[in-house]
XYZ file of C-alpha atoms in Angstrom:
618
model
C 38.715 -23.034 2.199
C 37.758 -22.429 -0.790
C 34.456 -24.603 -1.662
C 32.619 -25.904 1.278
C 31.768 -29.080 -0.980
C 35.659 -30.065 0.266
C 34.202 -31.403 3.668
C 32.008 -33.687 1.508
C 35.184 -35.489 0.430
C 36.006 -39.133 1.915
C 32.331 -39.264 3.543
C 30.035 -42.428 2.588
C 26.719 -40.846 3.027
C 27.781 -37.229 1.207
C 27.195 -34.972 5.024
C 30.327 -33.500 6.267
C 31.776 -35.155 9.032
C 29.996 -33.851 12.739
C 27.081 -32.874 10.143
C 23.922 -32.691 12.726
C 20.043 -32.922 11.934
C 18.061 -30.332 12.591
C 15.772 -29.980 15.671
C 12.165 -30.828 15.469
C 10.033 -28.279 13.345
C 8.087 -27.214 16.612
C 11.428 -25.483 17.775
C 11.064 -22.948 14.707
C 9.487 -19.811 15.323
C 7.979 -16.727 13.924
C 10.034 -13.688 15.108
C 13.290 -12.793 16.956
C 15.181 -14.172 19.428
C 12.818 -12.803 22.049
C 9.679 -14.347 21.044
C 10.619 -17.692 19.200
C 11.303 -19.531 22.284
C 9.838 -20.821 25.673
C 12.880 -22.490 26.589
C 16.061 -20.632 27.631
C 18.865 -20.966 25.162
C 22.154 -22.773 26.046
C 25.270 -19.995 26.846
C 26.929 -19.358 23.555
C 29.790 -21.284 23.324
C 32.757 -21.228 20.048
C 32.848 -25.024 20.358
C 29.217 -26.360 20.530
C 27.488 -25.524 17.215
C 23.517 -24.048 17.385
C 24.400 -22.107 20.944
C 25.117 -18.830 19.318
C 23.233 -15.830 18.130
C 22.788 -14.590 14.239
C 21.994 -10.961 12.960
C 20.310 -11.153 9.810
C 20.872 -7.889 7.384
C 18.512 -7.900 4.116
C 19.206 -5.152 1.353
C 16.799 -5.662 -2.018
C 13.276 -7.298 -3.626
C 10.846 -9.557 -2.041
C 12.753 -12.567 -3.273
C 15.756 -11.444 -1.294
C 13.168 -11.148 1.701
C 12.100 -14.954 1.617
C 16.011 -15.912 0.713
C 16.768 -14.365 4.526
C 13.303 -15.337 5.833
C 14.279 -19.535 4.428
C 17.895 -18.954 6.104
C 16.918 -18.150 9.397
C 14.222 -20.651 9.443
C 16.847 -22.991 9.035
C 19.165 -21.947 11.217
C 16.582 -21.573 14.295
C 16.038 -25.071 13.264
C 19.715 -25.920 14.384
C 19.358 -24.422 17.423
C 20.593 -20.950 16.553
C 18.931 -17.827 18.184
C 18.258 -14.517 15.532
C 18.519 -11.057 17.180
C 17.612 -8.044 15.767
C 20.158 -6.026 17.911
C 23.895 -6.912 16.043
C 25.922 -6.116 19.074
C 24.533 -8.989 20.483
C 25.345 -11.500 17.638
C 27.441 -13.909 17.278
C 27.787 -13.933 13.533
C 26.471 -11.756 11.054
C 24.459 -12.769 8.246
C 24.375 -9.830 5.465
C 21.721 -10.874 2.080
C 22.609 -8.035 -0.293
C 21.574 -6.045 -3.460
C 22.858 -5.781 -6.623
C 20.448 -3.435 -8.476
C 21.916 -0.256 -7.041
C 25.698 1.535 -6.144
C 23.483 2.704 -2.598
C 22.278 -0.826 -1.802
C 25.832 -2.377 -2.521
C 27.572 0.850 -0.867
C 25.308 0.055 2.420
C 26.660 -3.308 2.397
C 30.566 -2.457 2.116
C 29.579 -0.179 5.333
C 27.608 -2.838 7.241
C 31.196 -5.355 6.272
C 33.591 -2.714 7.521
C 31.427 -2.193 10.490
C 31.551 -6.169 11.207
C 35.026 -6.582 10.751
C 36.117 -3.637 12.853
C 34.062 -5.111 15.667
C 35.958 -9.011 15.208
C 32.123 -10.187 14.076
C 32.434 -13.372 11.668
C 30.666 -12.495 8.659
C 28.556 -14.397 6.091
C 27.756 -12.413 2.801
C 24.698 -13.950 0.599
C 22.581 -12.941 -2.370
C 23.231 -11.352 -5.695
C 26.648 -9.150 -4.494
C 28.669 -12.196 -4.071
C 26.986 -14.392 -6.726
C 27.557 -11.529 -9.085
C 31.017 -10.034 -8.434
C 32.890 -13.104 -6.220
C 36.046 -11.343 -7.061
C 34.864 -8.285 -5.479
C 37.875 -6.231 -3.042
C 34.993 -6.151 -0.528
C 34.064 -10.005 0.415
C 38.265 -10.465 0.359
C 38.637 -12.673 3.718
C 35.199 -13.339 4.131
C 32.569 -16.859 3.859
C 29.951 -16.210 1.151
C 27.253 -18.305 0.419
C 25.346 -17.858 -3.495
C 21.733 -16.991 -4.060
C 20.516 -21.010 -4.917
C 22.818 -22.563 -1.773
C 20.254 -20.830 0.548
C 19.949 -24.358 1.911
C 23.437 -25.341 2.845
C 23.550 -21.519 5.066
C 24.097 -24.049 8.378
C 27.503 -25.423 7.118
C 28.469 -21.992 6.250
C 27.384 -20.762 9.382
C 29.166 -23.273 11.232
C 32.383 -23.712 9.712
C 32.856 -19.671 9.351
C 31.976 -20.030 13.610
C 35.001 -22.152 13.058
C 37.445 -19.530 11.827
C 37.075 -21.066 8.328
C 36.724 -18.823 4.948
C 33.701 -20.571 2.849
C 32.908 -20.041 -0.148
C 29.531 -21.749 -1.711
C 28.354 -20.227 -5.197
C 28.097 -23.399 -7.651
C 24.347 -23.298 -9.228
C 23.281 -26.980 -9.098
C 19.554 -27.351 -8.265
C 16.595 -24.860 -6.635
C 16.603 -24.929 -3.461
C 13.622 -26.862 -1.884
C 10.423 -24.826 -1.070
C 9.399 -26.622 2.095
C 12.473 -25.337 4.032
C 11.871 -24.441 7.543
C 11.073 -20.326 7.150
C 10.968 -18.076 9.817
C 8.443 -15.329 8.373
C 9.266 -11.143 9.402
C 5.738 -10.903 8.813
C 3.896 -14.419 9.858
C 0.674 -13.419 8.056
C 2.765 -13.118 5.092
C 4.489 -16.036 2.971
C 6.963 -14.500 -0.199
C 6.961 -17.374 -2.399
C 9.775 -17.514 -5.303
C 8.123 -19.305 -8.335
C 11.422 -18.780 -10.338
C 15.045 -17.896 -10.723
C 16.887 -15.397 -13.356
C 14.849 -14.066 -16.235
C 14.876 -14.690 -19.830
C 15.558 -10.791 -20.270
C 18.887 -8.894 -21.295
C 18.594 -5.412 -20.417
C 21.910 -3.810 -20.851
C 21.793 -1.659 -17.348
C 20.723 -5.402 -15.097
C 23.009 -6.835 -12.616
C 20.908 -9.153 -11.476
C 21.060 -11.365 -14.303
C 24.543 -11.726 -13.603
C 23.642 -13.309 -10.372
C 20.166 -15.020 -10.656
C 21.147 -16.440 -13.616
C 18.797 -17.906 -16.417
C 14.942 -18.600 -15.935
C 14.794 -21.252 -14.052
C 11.068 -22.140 -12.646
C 9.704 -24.223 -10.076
C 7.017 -27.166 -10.484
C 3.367 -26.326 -10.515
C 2.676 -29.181 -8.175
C 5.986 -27.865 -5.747
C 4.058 -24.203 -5.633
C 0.370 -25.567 -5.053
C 1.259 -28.128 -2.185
C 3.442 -24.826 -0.576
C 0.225 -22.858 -0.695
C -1.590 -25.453 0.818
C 1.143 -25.669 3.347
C 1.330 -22.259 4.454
C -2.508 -21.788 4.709
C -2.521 -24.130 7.345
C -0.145 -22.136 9.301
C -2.033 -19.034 9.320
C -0.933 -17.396 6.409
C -3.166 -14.524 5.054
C -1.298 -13.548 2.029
C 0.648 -15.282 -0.301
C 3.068 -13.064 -2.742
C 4.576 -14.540 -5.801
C 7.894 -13.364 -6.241
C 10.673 -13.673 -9.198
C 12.596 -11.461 -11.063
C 9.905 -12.023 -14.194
C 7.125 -13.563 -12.780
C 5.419 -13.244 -16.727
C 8.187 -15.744 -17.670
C 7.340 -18.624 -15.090
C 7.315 -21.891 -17.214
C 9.077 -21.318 -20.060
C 11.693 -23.408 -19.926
C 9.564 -26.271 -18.445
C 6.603 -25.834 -21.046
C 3.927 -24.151 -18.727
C 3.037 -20.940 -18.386
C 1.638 -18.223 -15.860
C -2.116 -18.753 -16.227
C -1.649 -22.622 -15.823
C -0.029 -22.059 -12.573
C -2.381 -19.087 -11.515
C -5.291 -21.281 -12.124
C -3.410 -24.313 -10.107
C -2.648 -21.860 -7.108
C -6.392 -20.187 -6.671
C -8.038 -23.925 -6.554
C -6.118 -24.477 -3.359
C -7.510 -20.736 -1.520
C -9.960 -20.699 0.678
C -13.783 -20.051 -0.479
C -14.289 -17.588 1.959
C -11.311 -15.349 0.774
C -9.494 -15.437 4.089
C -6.352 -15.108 2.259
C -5.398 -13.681 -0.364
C -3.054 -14.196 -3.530
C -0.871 -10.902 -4.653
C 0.831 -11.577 -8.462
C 3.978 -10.327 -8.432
C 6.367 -8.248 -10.934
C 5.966 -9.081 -14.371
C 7.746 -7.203 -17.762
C 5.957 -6.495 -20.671
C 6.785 -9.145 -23.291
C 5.757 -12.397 -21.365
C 2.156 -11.328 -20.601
C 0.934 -9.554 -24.129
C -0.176 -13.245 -25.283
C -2.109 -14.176 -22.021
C -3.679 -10.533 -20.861
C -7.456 -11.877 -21.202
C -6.487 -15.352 -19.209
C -4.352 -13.091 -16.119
C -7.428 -10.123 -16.409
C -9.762 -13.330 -15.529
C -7.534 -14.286 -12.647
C -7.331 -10.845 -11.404
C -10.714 -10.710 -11.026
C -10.766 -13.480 -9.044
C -12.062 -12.256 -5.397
C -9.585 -13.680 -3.858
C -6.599 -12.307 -5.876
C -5.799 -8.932 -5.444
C -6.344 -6.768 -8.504
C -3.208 -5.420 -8.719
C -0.020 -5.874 -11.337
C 3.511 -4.452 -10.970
C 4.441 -3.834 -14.708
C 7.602 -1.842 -14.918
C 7.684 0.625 -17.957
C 11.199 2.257 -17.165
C 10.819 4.833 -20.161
C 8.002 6.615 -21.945
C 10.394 6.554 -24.745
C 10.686 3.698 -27.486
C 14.740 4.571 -28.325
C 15.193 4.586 -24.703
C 13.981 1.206 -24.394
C 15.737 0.010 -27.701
C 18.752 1.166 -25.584
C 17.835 -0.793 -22.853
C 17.206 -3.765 -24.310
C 13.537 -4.068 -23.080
C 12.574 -5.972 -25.969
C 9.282 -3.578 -26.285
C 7.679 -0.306 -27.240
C 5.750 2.182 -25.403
C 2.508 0.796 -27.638
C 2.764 -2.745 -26.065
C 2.970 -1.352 -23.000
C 0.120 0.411 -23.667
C -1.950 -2.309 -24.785
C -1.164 -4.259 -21.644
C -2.216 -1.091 -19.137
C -5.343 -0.596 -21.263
C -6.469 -4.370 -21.507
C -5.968 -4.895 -17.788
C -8.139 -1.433 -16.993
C -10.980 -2.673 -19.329
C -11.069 -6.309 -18.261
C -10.515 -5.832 -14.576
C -12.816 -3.552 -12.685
C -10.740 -1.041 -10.650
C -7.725 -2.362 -11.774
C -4.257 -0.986 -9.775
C -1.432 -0.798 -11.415
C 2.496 -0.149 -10.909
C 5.186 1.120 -12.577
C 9.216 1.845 -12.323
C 11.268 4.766 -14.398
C 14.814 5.001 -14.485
C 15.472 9.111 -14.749
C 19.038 9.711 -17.167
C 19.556 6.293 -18.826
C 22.321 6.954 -21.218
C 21.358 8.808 -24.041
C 18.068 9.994 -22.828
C 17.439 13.065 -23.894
C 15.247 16.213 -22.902
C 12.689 15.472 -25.317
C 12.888 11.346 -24.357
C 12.036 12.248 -20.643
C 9.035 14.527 -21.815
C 7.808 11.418 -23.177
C 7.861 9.679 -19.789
C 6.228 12.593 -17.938
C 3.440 12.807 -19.978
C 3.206 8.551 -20.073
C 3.054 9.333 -16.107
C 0.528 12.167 -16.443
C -1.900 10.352 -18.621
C -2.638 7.123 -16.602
C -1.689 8.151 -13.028
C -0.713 4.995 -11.998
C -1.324 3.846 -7.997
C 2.005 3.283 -7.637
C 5.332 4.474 -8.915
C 9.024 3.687 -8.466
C 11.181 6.255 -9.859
C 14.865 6.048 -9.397
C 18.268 7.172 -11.249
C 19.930 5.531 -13.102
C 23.033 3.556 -11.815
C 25.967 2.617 -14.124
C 26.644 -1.138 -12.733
C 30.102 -2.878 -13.171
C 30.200 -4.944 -16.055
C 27.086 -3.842 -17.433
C 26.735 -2.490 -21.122
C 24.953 0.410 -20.043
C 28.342 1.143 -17.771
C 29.923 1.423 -20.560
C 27.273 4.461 -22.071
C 27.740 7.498 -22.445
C 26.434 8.928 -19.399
C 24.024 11.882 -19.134
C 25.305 14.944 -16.973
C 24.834 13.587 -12.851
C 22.963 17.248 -12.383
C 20.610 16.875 -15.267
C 19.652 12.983 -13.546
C 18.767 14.701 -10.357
C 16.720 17.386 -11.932
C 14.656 15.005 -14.119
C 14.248 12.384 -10.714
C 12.938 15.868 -8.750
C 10.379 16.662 -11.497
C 9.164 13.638 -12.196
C 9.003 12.935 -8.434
C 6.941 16.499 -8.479
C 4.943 15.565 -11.198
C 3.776 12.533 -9.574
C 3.132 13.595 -6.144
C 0.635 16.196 -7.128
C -1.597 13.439 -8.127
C -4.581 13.079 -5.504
C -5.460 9.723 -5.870
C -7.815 8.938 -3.322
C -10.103 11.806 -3.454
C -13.736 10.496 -3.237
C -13.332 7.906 -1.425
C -14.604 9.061 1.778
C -17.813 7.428 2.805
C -17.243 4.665 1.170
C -17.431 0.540 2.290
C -14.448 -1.651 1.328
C -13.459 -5.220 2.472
C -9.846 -5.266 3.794
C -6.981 -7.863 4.603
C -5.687 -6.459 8.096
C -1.942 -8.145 7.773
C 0.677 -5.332 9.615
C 1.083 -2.942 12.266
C 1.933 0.845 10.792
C 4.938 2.218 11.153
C 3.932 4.601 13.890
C 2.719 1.777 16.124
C -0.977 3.545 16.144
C -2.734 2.216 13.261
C -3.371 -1.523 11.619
C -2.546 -2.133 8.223
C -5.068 -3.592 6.234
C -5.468 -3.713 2.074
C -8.421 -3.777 -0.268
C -8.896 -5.945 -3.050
C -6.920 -3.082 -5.699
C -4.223 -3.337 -2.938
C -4.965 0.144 -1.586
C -3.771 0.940 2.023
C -5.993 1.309 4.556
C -5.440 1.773 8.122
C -7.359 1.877 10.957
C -7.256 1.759 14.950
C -8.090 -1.740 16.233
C -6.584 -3.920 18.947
C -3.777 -6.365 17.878
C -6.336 -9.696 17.602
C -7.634 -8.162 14.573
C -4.297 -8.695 12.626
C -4.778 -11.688 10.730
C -8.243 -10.877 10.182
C -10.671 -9.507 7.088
C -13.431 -6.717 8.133
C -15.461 -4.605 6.089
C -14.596 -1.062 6.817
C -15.707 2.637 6.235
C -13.205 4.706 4.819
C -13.709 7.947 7.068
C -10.584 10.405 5.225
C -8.229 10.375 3.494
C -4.457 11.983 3.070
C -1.796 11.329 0.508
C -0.162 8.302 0.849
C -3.008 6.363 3.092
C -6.864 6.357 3.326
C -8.241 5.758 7.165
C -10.869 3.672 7.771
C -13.748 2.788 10.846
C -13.980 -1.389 11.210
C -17.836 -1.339 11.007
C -17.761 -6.061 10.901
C -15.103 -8.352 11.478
C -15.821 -11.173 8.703
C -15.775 -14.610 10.236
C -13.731 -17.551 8.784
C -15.530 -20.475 7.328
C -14.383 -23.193 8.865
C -15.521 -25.979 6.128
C -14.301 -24.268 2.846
C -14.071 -26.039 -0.373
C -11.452 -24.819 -2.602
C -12.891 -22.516 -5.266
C -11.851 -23.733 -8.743
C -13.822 -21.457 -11.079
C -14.618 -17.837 -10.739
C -17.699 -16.912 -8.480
C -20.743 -14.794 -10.583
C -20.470 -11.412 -10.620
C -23.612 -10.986 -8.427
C -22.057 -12.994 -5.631
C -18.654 -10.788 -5.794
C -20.319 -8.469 -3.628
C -20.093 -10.517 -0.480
C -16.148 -11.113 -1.057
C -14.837 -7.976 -2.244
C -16.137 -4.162 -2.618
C -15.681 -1.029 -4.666
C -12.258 -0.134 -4.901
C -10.342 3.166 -6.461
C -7.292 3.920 -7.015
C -3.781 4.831 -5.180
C -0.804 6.820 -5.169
C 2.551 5.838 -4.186
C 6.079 6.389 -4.851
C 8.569 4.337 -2.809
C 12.013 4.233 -2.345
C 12.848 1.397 -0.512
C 13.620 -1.574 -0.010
C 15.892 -1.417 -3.145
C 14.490 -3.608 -6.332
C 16.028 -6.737 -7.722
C 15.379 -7.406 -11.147
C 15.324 -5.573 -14.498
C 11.761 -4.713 -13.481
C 12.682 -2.944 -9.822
C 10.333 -5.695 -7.602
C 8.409 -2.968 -6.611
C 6.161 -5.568 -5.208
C 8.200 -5.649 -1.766
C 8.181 -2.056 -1.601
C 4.342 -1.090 -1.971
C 3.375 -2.087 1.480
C 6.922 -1.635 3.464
C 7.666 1.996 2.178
C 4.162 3.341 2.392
C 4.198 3.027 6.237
C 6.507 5.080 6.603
C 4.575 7.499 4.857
C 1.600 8.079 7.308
C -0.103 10.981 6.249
C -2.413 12.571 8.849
C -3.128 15.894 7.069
C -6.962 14.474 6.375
C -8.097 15.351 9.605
C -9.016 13.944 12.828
C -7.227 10.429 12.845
C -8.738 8.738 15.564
C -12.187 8.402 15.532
C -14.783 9.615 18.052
C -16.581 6.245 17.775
C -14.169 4.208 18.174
C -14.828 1.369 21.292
C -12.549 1.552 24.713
C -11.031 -2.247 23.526
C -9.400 -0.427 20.811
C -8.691 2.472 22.119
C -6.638 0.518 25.026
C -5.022 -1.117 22.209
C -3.743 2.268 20.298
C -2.632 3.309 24.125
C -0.760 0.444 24.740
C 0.890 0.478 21.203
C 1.621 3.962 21.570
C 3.204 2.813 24.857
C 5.424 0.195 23.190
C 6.408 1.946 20.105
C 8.020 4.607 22.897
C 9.751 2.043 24.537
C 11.334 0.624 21.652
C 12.270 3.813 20.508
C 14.014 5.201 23.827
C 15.654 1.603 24.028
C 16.990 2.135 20.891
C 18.107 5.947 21.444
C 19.859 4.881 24.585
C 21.179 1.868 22.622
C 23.233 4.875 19.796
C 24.533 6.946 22.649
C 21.776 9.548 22.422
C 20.975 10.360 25.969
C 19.281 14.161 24.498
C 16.922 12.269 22.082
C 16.005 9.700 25.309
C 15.070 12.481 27.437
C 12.983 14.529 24.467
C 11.268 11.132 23.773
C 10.760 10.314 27.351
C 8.784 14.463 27.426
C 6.658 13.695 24.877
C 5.133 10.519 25.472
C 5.125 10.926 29.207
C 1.418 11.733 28.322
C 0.982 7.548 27.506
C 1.847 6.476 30.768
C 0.038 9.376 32.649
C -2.875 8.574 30.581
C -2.580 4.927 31.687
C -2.106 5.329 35.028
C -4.886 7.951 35.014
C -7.348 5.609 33.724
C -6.596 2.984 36.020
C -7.231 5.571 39.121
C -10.290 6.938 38.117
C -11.721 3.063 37.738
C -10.793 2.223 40.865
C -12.229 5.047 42.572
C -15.401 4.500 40.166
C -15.785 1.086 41.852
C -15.213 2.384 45.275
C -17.941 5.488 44.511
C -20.269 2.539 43.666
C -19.302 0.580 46.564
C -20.101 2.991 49.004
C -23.330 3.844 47.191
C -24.445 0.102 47.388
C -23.851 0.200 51.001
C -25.801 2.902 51.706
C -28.732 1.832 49.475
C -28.784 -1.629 51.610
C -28.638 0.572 55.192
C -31.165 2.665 54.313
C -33.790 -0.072 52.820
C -33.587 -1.622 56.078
């Protein structure tokens, strides 16, 4: 089959015949398989559509994030169950990247991997919308990046044995889709589509497409939605978040301005702007510097530079010079106190040569940015840059190592210790210990709390810090007001104080996930990465102070995090790395089972006491 709009045919109401609604929106859940439902799930069966189980696979940006996160929302909706384990699956679901030759190279090894095991696959998201031809997606359903919304007739009819293929751009798809949230404190919402950009090394283009931007009213009532549910922090995502508008006649402030009127007073959650290049923000800096210092926007920007060099960019196609960029780093530092800001390099675009990169070292080495993305440079098919000459693969490694070098010997959270900061506690830390919380300049702070705090804003004391982190003590949780009015106009500086607190700035370089525009969306990186980058070289960790409630809560996340990790080790085969993890966190459960012993025989010691005191009274 080769368009799935062929079941439409001969139908008086335009649903394919057998089409089915969806089930009521209390049936969708936040999570996996194991924790969206109370109910037991139907067997699986071939024949009866909605009884099966999907794996979900996401390579790239934020905006890829909320494509999967929109897809399994409506597929849980239609009965389907989502597992994170793919042996388990019925179907797998595969959203890919087309930024990098990595990213698309992980996908051809997750396909081969499917089809050697007889799983039906589904292939979404810029691969497919991009390169449809591709040898790779031969034999296989494939559903483009703006038919997120018809993923349930793919789904089905590839359950079917059918081939689909679904890539005609017609309309957005609609933002109040059912949305089943990897993060339920956290909604990604895509403002636009495609960019107005042509950078000659950009794939993505080829897939998103041109700018296409969604209604200010659409946006505002979603952010009204999703507060209601619980969400704590909303992240715009596009591929040029600058360009939103344009080819509707608004622009960013207009919708910035629309989006904090419907936040809460009280700052319970919290708005984080998203990547934006260069050229679509130098004629609104003072009207975004305003809304940045909004206390309930986080004062932090993603604004890719990609070369410290002006003929590098000219090669690019970046439509600016390393002076604009300039005047957009220094504008937002003046106008926004403790302004963060991030950046992306590509190391060995074509043509770069040894005195171009000097230029971007010392660009790096004069503003120490918080964050950084630094990457090499990938020649993608059909690309101009492909067609470049190329700069030796050994000189692109060297330049990615110094750079890399250059930037990690920063030691950006140095003073900082002592300190008081309000933070956004949204996500667990990667080594199941710590919290995740952020301050108002987006820096990363994590402390050791029970789980009820996620969700939750405290002021904390930043105790040490390390490289990639800064550890805090929860001194007060701050309350929610219940009866909030939504803030239209900025609050006085002398009332800031009670919202948000000092901040400083950050250091981070990240990796992954990979990045999905011409301006590497280094926005869904900063907090995913960075947990995996605990650094504990400050010092004592865990603080002396700290109460026994959260205390039992590190112990029994310590406990869980070993579980899933044995689970998964005897999952792979790897019966040496069970038993080695099994040695060294025997210590939990001891500790556990110790604790338990000594209260009982506490309350037996007092027991027996209180007897005695009675007998001998009388």
């Amino acid at each position: 089959m080769e368009d799935i709009e062929d079941l439409l045919i001969g139908t008086e109401t335009g649903t394919p015949p057998g089409f089915r609604s969806p089930l009521t929106s209390a049936t969708v859940g936040v999570g996996t398989k194991k924790n969206q439902r109370s109910l037991p799930s139907p067997s699986p069966s071939p024949s009866i559509p909605g009884t099966q189980t999907i794996f979900i696979k996401t390579f790239g940006c934020s905006h890829n994030q909320s494509d999967s996160e929109y897809m399994a929302g409506q597929l849980s909706a239609f009965g389907y169950s989502l597992s994170d384990n793919p042996d388990e699956a019925d179907l797998w679901l595969i959203n890919t990247c087309t930024v990098k030759s990595p990213s698309q190279s992980a996908m051809d090894t997750i396909i081969t991997k499917g089809k050697s095991s007889n799983k039906p696959l589904v292939v979404a998201g810029c691969v497919p919308q991009g390169s449809r031809d591709a040898k790779e997606l031969e034999g296989i359903s494939i559903v483009g990046v703006q038919q997120i919304d018809r993923v349930v007739e793919v789904v089905e009819e590839t359950l079917k044995g059918h081939e689909v293929r679904l890539l005609t751009r017609k309309r957005l798809p609609a933002l109040d889709l059912p949305k089943v949230r990897k993060n339920k404190f956290v909604e990604i919402l895509p403002i636009n589509v495609g960019c107005l950009g042509a950078c000659t090394y950009c794939k993505t283009k080829h897939a998103r497409g041109h700018l296409g931007s969604y209604t200010i009213d659409s946006l505002a009532g979603r952010v009204k939605s999703v507060i209601s549910d619980g969400v704590k922090e909303i992240w715009l995502s596009s591929e040029d978040t600058g360009a939103y508008g344009r080819d509707i006649g608004v622009n960013l402030p207009t919708l910035l301005n629309a989006l904090v009127a419907e936040l809460p007073a009280d700052a319970s959650t919290m708005l984080r702007i998203g990547m934006t290049n260069p050229p679509f923000i130098l004629e609104h800096l003072k009207e975004i510097a305003e809304v940045l210092r909004h206390p309930c926007v986080y004062s932090f920007l993603h604004v890719p530079v990609q070369s410290g060099s002006d003929a590098i960019l000219s090669a690019m196609n970046r439509e600016y010079t390393v002076r604009e960029f300039r005047t957009v780093v220094d504008t937002l530092t003046e106008l926004v106190p403790e302004m963060q800001i991030a950046t992306d390099i590509i190391c060995g675009f074509p043509g770069e040569t040894d005195e171009d990169f000097e230029q971007t070292v010392n660009l790096i080495k004069e503003y120490k940015f918080s964050q950084v993305h630094i990457s090499q440079f990938y020649p993608r098919p059909g690309t101009p840059a492909a067609r470049m000459k190329k700069v030796p693969s050994n000189v692109v490694k060297r330049r990615s190592r110094e750079l890399t070098n250059v930037f990690e010997a920063f030691t950006p959270y140095n003073g900082m210790e002592g300190r008081v900061e309000r933070i956004w506690i949204t996500d667990i830390a990667s080594d199941g210990v710590h919290l995740v919380g952020h301050t108002k300049g987006y820096i990363q702070v994590l402390v050791i709390a029970s789980d009820d705090m996620l969700g939750t804003s405290a002021m904390v004391k930043i105790t040490s810090v390390g490289r990639w982190s800064v550890f805090g003590e929860i001194i007060e949780t701050i309350k929610e007001a219940k009866d909030n009015k939504a803030l239209n106009t900025q609050i006085p500086n002398q009332d800031m104080s009670l919202l948000c607190c000092n901040q400083t700035k950050t250091g981070v370089i990240s990796e992954e996930p990979e990045s999905c525009a011409c301006g590497n969306d280094i926005d869904s990186c900063c907090s995913q990465s960075t947990l995996e980058k605990i650094d504990n070289s400050s010092g004592t960790v865990m603080q002396q102070n700290q109460n026994n409630k959260n205390l039992f809560g590190w112990i029994l996340r310590k406990r869980k995090n070993l579980h899933k990790r044995v689970e998964s080790e005897h999952s792979s085969g790897s019966d040496i790395k069970q038993e080695r993890s099994m040695k060294k966190w025997d210590f939990v459960d001891k500790a556990l089972l110790g604790g338990i012993s000594i209260s009982i025989l506490t309350i037996v010691v007092l027991l027996v006491c209180l007897s005695f005191s009675v007998i001998w009274s009388q």
